XYZ file of C-alpha atoms in Angstrom:
780
model
C -11.510 -1.300 58.575
C -10.368 -1.433 55.030
C -8.851 -4.586 53.870
C -5.914 -4.079 51.513
C -4.977 -7.554 49.221
C -1.421 -7.674 48.361
C -0.991 -8.868 44.916
C 2.134 -9.185 42.445
C 2.487 -6.596 40.253
C 3.643 -8.785 37.085
C 0.435 -11.203 37.904
C -2.267 -8.429 38.166
C -0.837 -6.537 35.364
C -0.571 -9.911 32.989
C -4.170 -10.490 33.825
C -6.077 -6.939 33.003
C -3.517 -6.483 29.963
C -4.942 -9.799 28.840
C -8.583 -9.078 29.563
C -8.002 -5.781 27.608
C -6.545 -7.521 24.828
C -9.446 -10.438 24.710
C -11.780 -7.102 24.652
C -10.089 -5.350 21.783
C -9.905 -8.292 19.463
C -13.780 -9.853 20.354
C -15.395 -6.687 20.830
C -13.848 -3.965 19.099
C -11.114 -4.437 16.073
C -12.187 -7.570 14.072
C -15.061 -8.351 12.475
C -17.517 -11.521 12.463
C -16.894 -14.292 9.534
C -20.709 -14.744 9.759
C -22.219 -11.242 9.061
C -18.897 -9.656 7.762
C -19.539 -6.728 10.925
C -17.546 -5.092 13.887
C -19.772 -4.837 17.238
C -20.144 -0.929 16.625
C -21.630 -1.657 13.195
C -23.541 -4.412 13.810
C -25.090 -2.222 16.688
C -25.719 0.734 14.397
C -27.584 -1.071 12.163
C -29.526 -3.050 14.428
C -30.517 0.298 16.331
C -31.620 1.857 12.759
C -34.010 -0.989 11.957
C -34.999 -2.440 15.613
C -35.023 1.360 17.542
C -35.439 3.557 15.190
C -37.338 2.025 12.113
C -35.030 3.809 9.650
C -36.133 1.545 6.600
C -35.037 2.735 3.194
C -38.600 4.022 2.827
C -38.483 6.020 6.189
C -37.831 9.481 6.184
C -34.240 10.485 6.997
C -33.052 10.825 10.695
C -30.175 13.198 12.276
C -27.418 11.305 12.375
C -26.813 12.934 16.128
C -29.692 11.026 17.232
C -28.935 7.790 15.559
C -25.590 7.801 17.400
C -27.271 8.784 20.924
C -29.245 5.855 20.493
C -26.380 3.492 19.865
C -24.158 4.962 22.749
C -26.849 4.843 25.357
C -28.159 1.604 24.524
C -25.789 -0.537 23.238
C -22.100 0.839 22.490
C -20.907 2.468 25.654
C -17.861 4.263 23.909
C -17.175 7.582 22.368
C -19.688 9.606 19.869
C -16.659 10.076 17.435
C -15.862 6.390 16.990
C -20.019 5.650 16.503
C -20.037 8.311 14.046
C -16.864 7.301 12.211
C -18.514 3.972 11.736
C -21.441 5.094 10.138
C -20.053 7.326 7.968
C -17.911 4.851 6.401
C -20.985 2.396 6.231
C -22.278 5.637 4.090
C -19.303 6.358 1.745
C -19.480 4.487 -1.684
C -15.639 4.902 -2.064
C -15.181 3.176 1.536
C -17.512 0.113 1.094
C -18.088 -1.847 -1.887
C -21.910 -1.907 -1.131
C -22.813 0.954 1.538
C -25.005 -0.168 4.159
C -26.190 3.633 4.952
C -27.739 5.858 2.981
C -26.241 9.570 3.900
C -28.118 12.644 3.332
C -25.672 15.781 3.516
C -21.963 16.267 3.810
C -20.350 12.463 4.471
C -16.906 12.863 3.265
C -15.497 12.552 -0.341
C -12.390 10.867 -1.902
C -10.485 13.804 -1.748
C -9.971 13.354 1.872
C -12.742 15.856 3.029
C -13.866 15.521 6.464
C -17.640 14.411 6.755
C -19.952 17.551 8.155
C -20.517 17.311 11.916
C -23.383 14.678 12.976
C -25.779 17.658 14.089
C -25.986 18.041 10.393
C -26.332 15.095 8.276
C -28.939 12.506 8.019
C -29.235 8.441 7.545
C -31.232 5.825 6.885
C -30.742 2.093 5.799
C -29.739 1.164 2.064
C -31.612 -1.626 1.029
C -28.885 -4.182 1.036
C -28.604 -3.296 4.725
C -32.280 -4.656 5.199
C -30.987 -8.505 3.768
C -28.585 -8.335 6.825
C -31.449 -7.799 9.569
C -34.480 -8.685 8.278
C -35.017 -12.110 9.734
C -33.707 -10.904 13.012
C -37.126 -11.076 14.552
C -38.022 -14.668 13.344
C -35.340 -16.054 16.750
C -32.854 -16.777 13.677
C -29.772 -15.663 16.028
C -28.986 -15.694 19.646
C -29.144 -12.505 21.834
C -27.179 -11.362 24.841
C -27.308 -8.353 27.296
C -25.848 -5.335 26.301
C -23.678 -3.643 28.470
C -25.803 -2.495 31.556
C -27.968 -5.488 31.456
C -31.375 -3.617 30.643
C -31.414 -4.672 27.038
C -30.539 -7.651 24.624
C -28.645 -7.087 21.370
C -27.942 -9.872 18.366
C -24.676 -11.441 18.966
C -24.488 -11.754 15.272
C -27.060 -10.419 12.452
C -28.566 -13.088 10.344
C -26.942 -11.833 6.739
C -28.543 -13.523 3.826
C -25.214 -12.265 2.052
C -21.301 -12.692 2.662
C -20.866 -9.144 3.793
C -17.183 -9.964 5.185
C -16.145 -10.431 1.487
C -18.512 -8.298 -0.164
C -17.211 -5.053 1.920
C -14.459 -6.283 3.498
C -12.763 -4.909 6.743
C -9.749 -3.071 8.615
C -8.816 -2.854 12.174
C -5.803 -3.554 14.400
C -6.471 -5.197 17.553
C -3.636 -6.145 20.344
C -1.118 -8.306 18.794
C -3.340 -9.132 15.454
C -4.651 -7.052 12.656
C -6.990 -7.612 9.735
C -7.168 -6.188 6.133
C -10.034 -8.054 4.014
C -10.232 -6.544 0.342
C -13.807 -6.193 -0.900
C -15.320 -8.270 -3.426
C -18.137 -8.431 -6.096
C -21.087 -9.419 -4.716
C -21.969 -11.650 -8.276
C -18.725 -13.463 -8.203
C -19.555 -14.442 -4.439
C -22.836 -15.479 -4.836
C -21.815 -17.777 -7.579
C -19.006 -19.425 -5.823
C -21.281 -19.446 -2.758
C -23.492 -21.938 -4.629
C -21.064 -24.077 -6.644
C -19.700 -24.594 -3.223
C -23.023 -25.542 -1.515
C -23.184 -28.177 -4.635
C -19.467 -29.547 -4.001
C -18.190 -28.700 -0.804
C -14.505 -30.500 -1.985
C -14.140 -27.628 -4.363
C -10.451 -26.264 -4.134
C -9.290 -22.824 -3.982
C -8.263 -22.579 -7.728
C -11.569 -23.833 -8.723
C -13.467 -21.369 -6.977
C -11.387 -18.743 -8.264
C -13.483 -19.603 -11.576
C -16.027 -17.925 -9.775
C -13.971 -15.114 -8.030
C -11.407 -13.778 -9.609
C -9.788 -11.277 -7.131
C -10.682 -8.620 -4.993
C -12.747 -5.836 -6.136
C -12.655 -2.313 -5.026
C -15.126 0.271 -4.926
C -12.658 3.039 -6.359
C -11.714 0.463 -9.070
C -7.803 0.253 -10.342
C -5.787 -2.653 -11.589
C -4.601 -5.455 -9.875
C -0.973 -6.858 -10.862
C -0.934 -10.316 -9.312
C -0.323 -13.311 -11.272
C -3.601 -15.957 -10.832
C -0.704 -17.939 -8.766
C -0.275 -15.275 -6.871
C -3.776 -14.710 -5.940
C -4.384 -18.381 -5.239
C -1.635 -18.488 -3.128
C -3.130 -15.254 -1.241
C -6.924 -16.965 -0.740
C -5.236 -20.361 0.194
C -2.822 -19.060 3.043
C -5.247 -15.968 4.234
C -2.400 -13.345 3.854
C -0.449 -11.685 1.357
C 0.209 -8.516 -0.577
C -1.350 -7.039 -3.825
C -0.739 -4.758 -6.232
C -2.806 -2.273 -7.150
C -2.714 0.920 -9.319
C -4.791 2.967 -11.025
C -6.294 3.124 -14.551
C -5.766 5.331 -17.729
C -6.184 6.219 -21.023
C -5.044 9.000 -23.677
C -7.018 11.385 -25.191
C -7.276 14.012 -27.481
C -7.930 17.621 -25.549
C -8.213 20.143 -28.263
C -5.697 22.813 -29.628
C -3.112 19.826 -30.735
C -2.850 18.801 -27.199
C -2.661 15.390 -25.714
C -3.822 14.440 -22.317
C -3.422 11.165 -19.633
C -7.174 10.827 -18.318
C -6.654 9.129 -14.899
C -10.295 7.673 -14.476
C -9.570 5.140 -11.363
C -7.174 5.228 -8.333
C -6.020 2.758 -5.794
C -8.327 1.660 -3.021
C -8.151 3.900 0.154
C -6.264 6.841 -1.491
C -7.046 10.566 -1.186
C -7.519 11.842 -4.699
C -6.644 15.220 -3.877
C -3.183 14.229 -2.221
C -2.587 11.909 -5.318
C -3.036 15.095 -7.457
C -0.749 17.101 -4.778
C 2.036 14.842 -4.902
C 1.770 14.455 -8.804
C 1.799 18.439 -8.942
C 4.703 18.562 -6.923
C 6.771 15.844 -9.423
C 5.865 18.204 -12.529
C 6.621 21.490 -10.747
C 10.169 20.003 -9.869
C 10.662 19.200 -13.771
C 10.959 15.277 -12.278
C 8.236 14.615 -15.155
C 9.657 16.262 -18.458
C 6.769 14.398 -20.217
C 4.240 16.173 -18.517
C 3.632 19.904 -18.369
C 0.478 20.270 -16.246
C -2.367 18.330 -13.895
C -5.800 19.243 -13.233
C -8.928 17.689 -11.783
C -11.837 17.518 -14.064
C -13.733 15.038 -11.834
C -17.533 15.226 -11.296
C -19.420 12.012 -10.274
C -17.243 10.241 -12.368
C -13.542 10.462 -11.804
C -11.158 12.690 -14.382
C -7.926 13.368 -13.241
C -6.175 15.393 -16.912
C -2.072 15.089 -16.984
C -1.392 17.597 -20.220
C 1.435 15.839 -22.180
C 4.299 17.623 -23.671
C 4.115 17.558 -27.565
C 6.034 14.358 -28.911
C 6.395 12.590 -25.279
C 5.335 9.341 -24.386
C 2.426 8.759 -22.197
C 3.898 4.987 -20.805
C 7.449 7.060 -19.994
C 5.102 9.511 -17.702
C 3.312 7.052 -16.502
C 6.087 4.169 -15.470
C 7.017 7.206 -13.462
C 3.992 8.092 -11.671
C 3.664 4.162 -10.961
C 6.885 4.065 -9.498
C 7.216 7.771 -7.440
C 3.534 8.063 -6.129
C 1.073 6.186 -4.778
C -0.889 5.945 -8.214
C 0.651 2.473 -7.497
C 0.345 0.811 -4.332
C -0.143 -2.033 -2.345
C -2.742 -3.763 -0.253
C -1.565 -6.384 2.156
C -4.225 -9.191 2.700
C -5.262 -10.234 6.084
C -8.194 -12.391 6.471
C -8.406 -12.332 10.102
C -11.754 -12.717 11.676
C -13.837 -14.111 14.411
C -15.116 -17.577 14.155
C -17.608 -19.151 15.929
C -16.943 -21.554 18.843
C -18.932 -23.796 21.315
C -20.182 -20.592 23.059
C -22.656 -18.779 21.067
C -21.583 -15.205 22.555
C -17.721 -15.831 21.924
C -15.894 -15.929 18.760
C -12.115 -16.995 18.465
C -9.644 -14.704 16.324
C -8.594 -16.744 13.488
C -6.837 -16.243 10.299
C -9.213 -17.666 7.392
C -8.504 -19.065 3.845
C -11.058 -17.807 0.609
C -12.682 -21.298 0.791
C -12.836 -21.384 4.937
C -14.550 -18.152 4.998
C -17.145 -18.838 2.275
C -17.719 -22.208 4.161
C -18.291 -20.560 7.233
C -20.970 -18.122 5.673
C -22.483 -21.303 4.090
C -22.742 -23.327 7.349
C -24.009 -20.190 9.089
C -26.620 -19.604 6.415
C -27.807 -23.270 6.943
C -28.603 -22.608 10.723
C -30.394 -19.201 10.065
C -32.575 -20.579 7.524
C -33.218 -23.553 9.849
C -34.036 -21.516 12.750
C -36.186 -19.458 10.396
C -38.348 -22.056 9.636
C -38.775 -23.503 12.720
C -39.716 -20.438 14.033
C -42.221 -20.262 11.433
C -43.635 -23.537 11.695
C -43.903 -22.469 15.388
C -46.229 -19.957 14.698
C -48.159 -21.782 12.324
C -48.795 -24.620 14.678
C -49.908 -21.714 17.256
C -52.113 -20.490 14.636
C -53.700 -23.987 13.671
C -54.251 -24.761 16.907
C -56.635 -22.033 17.593
C -58.264 -21.866 14.081
C -59.021 -25.654 14.606
C -60.820 -24.455 18.000
C -63.082 -22.066 15.805
C -63.553 -24.897 13.590
C -65.284 -26.924 16.345
C -67.303 -24.437 17.550
C -68.575 -23.367 14.099
C -69.802 -26.547 13.717
C -72.396 -26.237 17.014
C -72.537 -22.449 16.792
C -75.799 -22.123 18.326
C -75.182 -24.357 20.594
C -71.950 -22.614 21.938
C -73.728 -19.286 21.709
C -76.253 -20.290 23.945
C -73.902 -21.491 26.626
C -72.179 -18.411 26.637
C -75.358 -16.712 27.049
C -76.225 -18.947 29.980
C -73.385 -18.351 31.953
C -72.392 -16.416 34.796
C -69.536 -14.603 33.412
C -66.148 -14.870 31.484
C -64.653 -17.690 33.128
C -67.948 -19.358 33.350
C -68.524 -19.436 29.888
C -64.515 -20.438 29.422
C -64.979 -23.426 31.649
C -68.318 -24.731 30.044
C -66.970 -24.366 26.484
C -63.842 -26.332 27.325
C -65.773 -29.140 29.203
C -68.466 -29.256 26.151
C -66.154 -29.303 23.148
C -62.831 -30.294 24.763
C -61.188 -27.308 24.421
C -57.924 -25.625 26.053
C -57.536 -21.970 27.329
C -55.763 -20.983 24.272
C -58.583 -21.929 22.072
C -61.200 -20.794 24.358
C -59.613 -17.437 25.041
C -59.576 -16.702 20.957
C -63.232 -17.976 20.673
C -64.418 -15.438 23.619
C -62.178 -12.574 21.844
C -63.991 -12.944 18.659
C -66.131 -10.469 17.522
C -69.671 -10.978 16.837
C -69.467 -9.976 12.995
C -66.732 -13.038 12.637
C -69.453 -15.150 12.951
C -71.414 -14.348 9.862
C -71.179 -17.481 7.119
C -68.465 -15.625 5.290
C -65.579 -15.086 7.511
C -66.443 -18.964 9.108
C -65.348 -19.827 5.384
C -62.525 -17.831 5.433
C -61.365 -19.209 8.617
C -61.710 -22.691 7.199
C -59.671 -21.576 4.033
C -56.892 -19.984 6.312
C -56.778 -23.531 8.771
C -56.397 -25.228 5.262
C -53.586 -23.254 3.953
C -51.773 -23.281 7.157
C -51.951 -26.940 7.411
C -50.401 -27.359 4.183
C -47.668 -24.690 4.599
C -46.656 -26.268 8.019
C -46.483 -29.737 6.205
C -44.227 -28.161 3.497
C -41.911 -26.792 6.452
C -41.894 -29.901 8.369
C -40.842 -31.894 5.179
C -38.335 -29.073 4.168
C -36.851 -29.482 7.431
C -36.345 -33.060 7.250
C -34.772 -32.533 3.715
C -31.183 -31.536 3.656
C -31.049 -31.489 0.102
C -34.006 -29.405 -0.063
C -32.919 -26.640 2.521
C -29.562 -26.328 0.333
C -31.529 -25.851 -2.445
C -33.872 -23.112 -0.775
C -30.694 -21.239 0.247
C -29.380 -21.209 -3.129
C -32.702 -19.733 -4.255
C -32.523 -17.338 -2.034
C -28.766 -16.171 -2.891
C -29.935 -16.166 -6.676
C -32.580 -13.397 -5.605
C -29.994 -11.359 -3.993
C -27.764 -11.784 -6.888
C -30.353 -10.717 -8.814
C -31.509 -7.341 -7.206
C -28.040 -6.082 -6.234
C -25.456 -7.988 -8.272
C -23.198 -5.085 -10.627
C -20.546 -5.322 -13.072
C -16.891 -5.865 -11.603
C -15.286 -2.513 -11.184
C -11.634 -3.803 -10.999
C -9.944 -5.353 -13.277
C -7.430 -8.199 -12.802
C -5.227 -7.624 -15.354
C -1.914 -9.399 -14.057
C 1.957 -8.349 -14.716
C 2.048 -5.108 -16.678
C 5.612 -4.885 -18.907
C 4.594 -1.760 -20.832
C 5.635 0.655 -18.326
C 8.830 -0.369 -17.319
C 11.001 2.471 -15.112
C 14.006 3.722 -16.693
C 15.733 6.560 -14.784
C 17.275 8.118 -17.982
C 14.207 8.972 -19.241
C 13.364 11.381 -16.588
C 16.337 13.497 -16.393
C 16.318 16.691 -18.528
C 19.256 16.391 -21.329
C 20.712 19.782 -20.763
C 24.832 20.951 -21.259
C 25.677 22.616 -17.961
C 29.292 22.796 -16.204
C 30.385 20.965 -13.123
C 31.887 23.370 -10.831
C 33.877 21.893 -7.573
C 35.962 24.153 -5.429
C 38.911 23.202 -3.399
C 36.925 22.989 0.053
C 34.164 20.574 -1.260
C 31.474 23.406 -2.485
C 29.753 21.434 -5.581
C 27.115 23.039 -8.093
C 26.229 23.639 -11.464
C 25.605 26.341 -13.895
C 24.519 26.812 -17.489
C 27.643 28.964 -18.818
C 30.356 31.305 -17.179
C 32.551 33.843 -18.556
C 36.115 33.121 -16.798
C 36.856 31.168 -14.235
C 37.285 34.174 -11.754
C 33.983 35.473 -12.442
C 32.282 32.191 -10.358
C 31.703 33.051 -6.993
C 33.109 31.386 -4.438
C 33.146 31.487 -0.208
C 35.989 33.602 0.961
C 39.259 31.792 1.037
C 38.009 29.155 -1.141
C 39.031 28.862 -5.035
C 37.821 26.930 -8.105
C 39.431 23.615 -8.545
C 37.216 21.874 -11.526
C 35.210 22.907 -14.022
C 33.852 20.284 -16.173
C 31.200 20.532 -18.623
C 28.683 17.427 -19.328
C 24.662 16.615 -19.922
C 22.644 16.475 -16.533
C 22.235 13.143 -17.552
C 25.671 12.127 -17.012
C 27.290 11.393 -13.569
C 29.994 12.863 -11.544
C 32.488 11.328 -9.102
C 34.036 12.347 -6.278
C 37.432 11.104 -5.245
C 38.485 11.633 -1.771
C 42.106 11.566 0.132
C 41.185 8.617 1.872
C 40.472 6.067 -1.178
C 36.510 6.754 -1.475
C 34.798 7.808 -4.436
C 31.067 9.225 -4.421
C 29.151 9.691 -7.461
C 25.683 11.282 -8.366
C 24.129 12.570 -11.510
C 24.959 15.671 -12.393
C 21.388 16.658 -12.160
C 21.148 16.452 -8.682
C 23.423 18.994 -7.722
C 22.303 22.662 -7.203
C 21.654 25.065 -10.142
C 22.789 28.222 -8.841
C 25.288 31.278 -9.794
C 25.623 30.969 -5.606
C 28.363 29.357 -3.464
C 26.360 26.125 -3.997
C 26.401 23.117 -1.631
C 29.202 21.375 0.397
C 29.653 17.890 -0.824
C 28.769 16.646 2.849
C 25.279 17.870 2.490
C 25.039 14.329 -0.566
C 27.388 12.136 1.093
C 28.783 11.270 4.562
C 32.274 12.498 4.821
C 34.846 11.133 7.489
C 36.554 14.076 9.706
C 39.264 15.275 7.510
C 38.482 13.917 4.412
C 38.524 15.981 1.505
C 37.973 15.927 -2.505
C 41.310 15.372 -4.163
C 39.674 14.148 -8.056
C 36.811 14.954 -9.858
C 35.571 13.010 -12.698
C 32.554 13.756 -15.222
C 31.527 10.530 -17.312
C 30.344 12.418 -20.590
C 31.383 10.436 -23.712
C 31.750 13.829 -25.596
C 34.623 14.778 -23.471
C 36.553 11.647 -23.331
C 38.123 10.093 -26.222
C 38.153 6.266 -26.318
C 40.789 5.137 -24.076
C 43.560 2.922 -25.533
C 43.278 -1.061 -25.365
C 45.752 -2.769 -22.907
C 48.959 -4.022 -24.718
C 49.038 -8.011 -25.678
C 52.045 -8.183 -23.707
C 50.491 -6.716 -20.287
C 48.935 -8.907 -17.743
C 45.221 -9.012 -17.779
C 43.071 -7.368 -15.116
C 43.390 -8.398 -11.542
C 41.811 -8.718 -8.144
C 43.746 -7.439 -5.432
C 44.076 -10.931 -3.941
C 46.226 -11.725 -7.330
C 43.424 -13.866 -8.977
C 43.574 -12.818 -12.900
C 40.484 -12.374 -14.948
C 39.270 -12.010 -18.148
C 40.701 -9.198 -20.093
C 38.022 -6.796 -21.456
C 38.165 -3.951 -23.955
C 38.380 -0.509 -22.009
C 35.351 2.152 -22.873
C 35.841 4.634 -20.605
C 39.002 6.794 -19.534
C 41.103 4.727 -17.013
C 41.280 6.579 -13.209
C 44.666 6.887 -12.074
C 45.155 7.547 -8.597
C 48.902 8.459 -6.916
C 49.163 8.545 -2.681
C 51.968 10.678 -1.024
C 54.022 7.825 -0.249
C 54.325 7.464 -4.299
C 51.718 4.392 -4.417
C 49.640 4.213 -7.828
C 46.951 2.440 -9.135
C 45.135 2.364 -11.927
C 41.365 1.461 -12.916
C 38.656 1.167 -15.230
C 36.407 4.514 -15.373
C 33.337 1.904 -15.774
C 33.280 0.990 -11.871
C 32.398 4.741 -10.695
C 29.952 5.475 -13.745
C 26.664 4.783 -11.413
C 25.102 6.527 -8.601
C 26.430 5.409 -4.928
C 24.931 6.111 -1.581
C 25.577 8.356 1.011
C 28.481 5.863 2.014
C 30.244 5.786 -1.094
C 32.626 3.219 -3.023
C 35.891 2.250 -2.031
C 38.439 2.533 -4.831
C 41.706 2.684 -2.826
C 43.238 1.127 0.494
C 46.312 3.272 1.105
C 48.178 2.634 4.413
C 47.290 4.286 7.691
C 50.137 6.299 7.297
C 49.402 7.729 3.700
C 46.647 9.426 1.745
C 45.623 9.917 -1.934
C 47.015 13.182 -3.252
C 45.540 13.429 -6.497
C 43.280 10.887 -9.220
C 43.244 11.830 -12.990
C 41.377 9.820 -16.077
C 43.872 8.624 -18.491
C 43.458 7.733 -22.031
C 46.348 5.157 -21.925
C 49.177 7.108 -23.472
C 50.111 9.650 -21.066
C 53.206 10.025 -18.813
C 52.818 10.226 -14.938
C 55.513 13.017 -13.936
C 55.942 12.883 -10.113
C 58.355 15.158 -7.785
C 59.156 14.914 -4.307
C 59.418 17.196 -1.556
C 63.014 16.298 -1.216
C 63.862 16.950 -4.995
C 63.521 13.582 -6.587
C 61.520 13.648 -10.015
C 60.141 10.911 -12.119
C 58.646 10.126 -15.630
C 56.912 6.849 -16.622
C 54.329 5.545 -18.733
C 50.834 5.261 -17.238
C 50.444 1.828 -18.865
C 53.277 0.824 -16.657
C 50.629 1.061 -13.722
C 48.745 -2.254 -13.477
C 45.007 -2.503 -14.105
C 43.350 -3.181 -11.075
C 39.762 -4.475 -11.063
C 38.936 -3.528 -7.494
C 40.255 -1.217 -4.810
C 43.624 -1.855 -3.244
C 46.862 -0.732 -2.077
C 48.610 0.323 -5.236
C 52.120 -0.758 -6.666
C 54.998 1.673 -6.108
C 55.272 4.271 -8.642
C 58.583 6.158 -7.278
C 60.866 4.860 -4.167
C 61.358 7.567 -1.525
C 63.063 8.266 1.725
C 60.826 7.594 4.993
C 60.700 11.274 5.710
C 60.059 11.931 2.063
C 56.831 12.863 0.257
C 55.176 13.277 -2.994
C 54.578 16.844 -3.598
C 52.502 16.629 -6.833
C 51.873 14.701 -10.462
C 50.232 15.175 -13.651
C 49.721 12.934 -16.360
C 51.326 14.428 -19.769
C 49.785 13.829 -22.976
C 52.309 16.170 -24.830
C 55.591 16.913 -24.695
C 54.881 20.942 -23.247
C 52.830 19.504 -20.574
C 54.213 18.725 -17.312
C 54.465 19.330 -13.178
C 55.017 22.569 -12.716
C 57.476 23.216 -9.274
C 59.381 25.238 -7.310
C 62.357 25.311 -5.072
C 62.841 26.942 -1.635
C 64.835 29.556 -3.508
C 62.099 30.741 -6.144
C 63.512 28.606 -8.935
C 61.024 27.528 -11.410
C 61.177 24.333 -13.075
C 58.526 22.300 -15.376
C 59.044 18.676 -14.797
C 58.144 16.787 -18.391
C 59.245 15.091 -21.460
C 61.615 17.584 -23.174
C 63.660 18.080 -19.732
C 63.752 14.539 -17.920
C 63.941 11.284 -19.452
C 61.339 8.701 -19.449
C 62.151 6.202 -17.111
C 60.804 2.876 -15.664
C 57.970 2.865 -12.665
C 59.342 1.885 -9.411
C 62.643 3.678 -9.179
C 63.785 6.285 -7.049
C 64.059 8.512 -9.926
C 66.461 11.596 -10.844
C 67.516 14.126 -7.980
C 67.187 17.544 -9.464
C 68.533 19.512 -6.052
C 71.425 18.881 -3.715
C 70.628 21.071 -1.100
C 66.991 22.580 -0.258
C 63.525 21.315 -1.178
C 60.879 21.683 -3.479
C 57.598 23.471 -3.151
C 54.358 23.107 -5.156
C 53.142 25.395 -7.668
C 49.780 26.833 -7.147
C 47.730 24.271 -9.654
C 45.826 25.778 -12.039
C 41.929 24.619 -12.260
C 41.050 21.780 -14.278
C 39.002 23.221 -17.137
C 37.372 21.165 -19.634
C 35.071 22.345 -22.070
C 32.765 20.397 -24.520
C 34.243 19.502 -28.307
């Protein structure tokens, strides 16, 4: 009968999740600070070196064979994970110093996938031996593999700081790491300096290590102070961009040559994104892009004649991955009291270097002790030979007179005071070695090995001597493998300032807006009646302007929405509803349109000296300033009016727009128009009241407000319409309910003051609005 244990779900879930998290952190995702490797990488290199003997001078072996060896003996996870890790160690655009030499298709910087493991072959790079070659000298601890049948190293006895040289990235549970690669020459120079002066600060170490050095080159834009802060804290953000030069292409053409790109970026993906911007006309300085890369990167951007390359590159740095950010996170596993377990920790640059030096010291000591142990064993045997050779005839006589091997061994041990190890070595000696020449060689070997043993013992007793040896070996690594820096530490670049105006084509068009709020732009039109609109709709505004100018849409809810004319759809069709670009509320509609192009707006008149200065809606006065754009005049149905500077609405808004008026709940904005300052406001209400007053009688607001009274209306009355009249002939056309038409203008009605009840022109009946004519403004 089975026994069922009842346990609280939350406790067992927490325990198992913590076990899983610990496993991912320590056994999969994070590299060790000492050899800079994750477990899967370490197992791949160890199996290639120890089991398969795939040294740099060996023949290539199928990748599938390596993956099978690693998966079967050390890493019981998916073959894809193992192969992907091995592929990355073979890619010179992924690792600054590749550890695996690949034969076949191992992917490309264009984002191409590697060939299947059955097609590719591998062996170790020479630099990988510097991580492995001391493994057989008992320099590091070993542990049992996953099934206990074999042993694997806890860490490799690395002779160079692989963690910082090649970097690492990984995501664990609750933590992650993203360590950039560095230049090996700079790292070794810093290690040598730190070994001599352990109190060196990060700032002093940065005299040797200038910053990260990515395999794909690029340019780092951070200041030295920012880099120092990153290296001290172990985290921060690097600003990284590609590099370019300007060349003559022949045929009078000029091109921009991109010869390095940010780390981790697919070249093909970058070219595709740049091509999309060029095809969309967003970079007028460029006409074409092509990839001429061979072993060296060469992306050619063809410049339009007379265009400035800095303007084109500023756009690319702003809107494409040609400039990106690399988020540094120096989290890794550091050694603990238990040799098989590492603890996750975020380290600084100095700590990472110091951990490696401490580890290197331990490895060198263990290597020397192992060598001394082997020397002492050999010396012990050689001393036995030396004793025998002094009485060789007697020893041979004893052996010949013995009954068997055991008897001979006992007699030799008794006669010459030898131990079993020495005696076994003597009895195993071949007869040819009894010659005088061989005896001299053995005595010379004994002398050399005793001298070497004494040298090692003296070295083990001399800490400074050990550090000199470590520095010597580091210099040998530097001499053999160091190469020039690829990434330029350039600091902030002020040459490429992004200005949106440079990337909008300067083209004269007409902004067309219908009464129902459909918007578009056209280069020309023959007649308003020929403009295509949806059934039941009609054209409300046709205003000329440059694509670089902005257009503002004013609504009945007191909101204004602004965008560049260039963003409007260029079509002879219906266009797009304005709601596609902005978030309109229910029943919100366009009641006014303004195009801010200098050519269609004369300079506004200054405010009279007797008028009050600009004021906030809270009543606080501010200093008067000279207007540079026409005033925006808004009138509500209840007769409220306000006047605002046009400058408030020039810049593009968000989808939510801006508030320019705050009409009461039972009111809404009737219309919006632009005024220079010399116009008259002509109003008419449904109950037959009309009023004309100068537009400058409306106070100039600095921000959104409720407005002031333009005309006093009865509670059941509301405005029918208004116009801004700048000449005696212009006015508001109205019609009575009996069909009589009238024009409210200064030649028929006296100019009055703002805020009165106006003049009643009907004793009975009401007024109705005349269908407004479209607003049509052309370029001068």
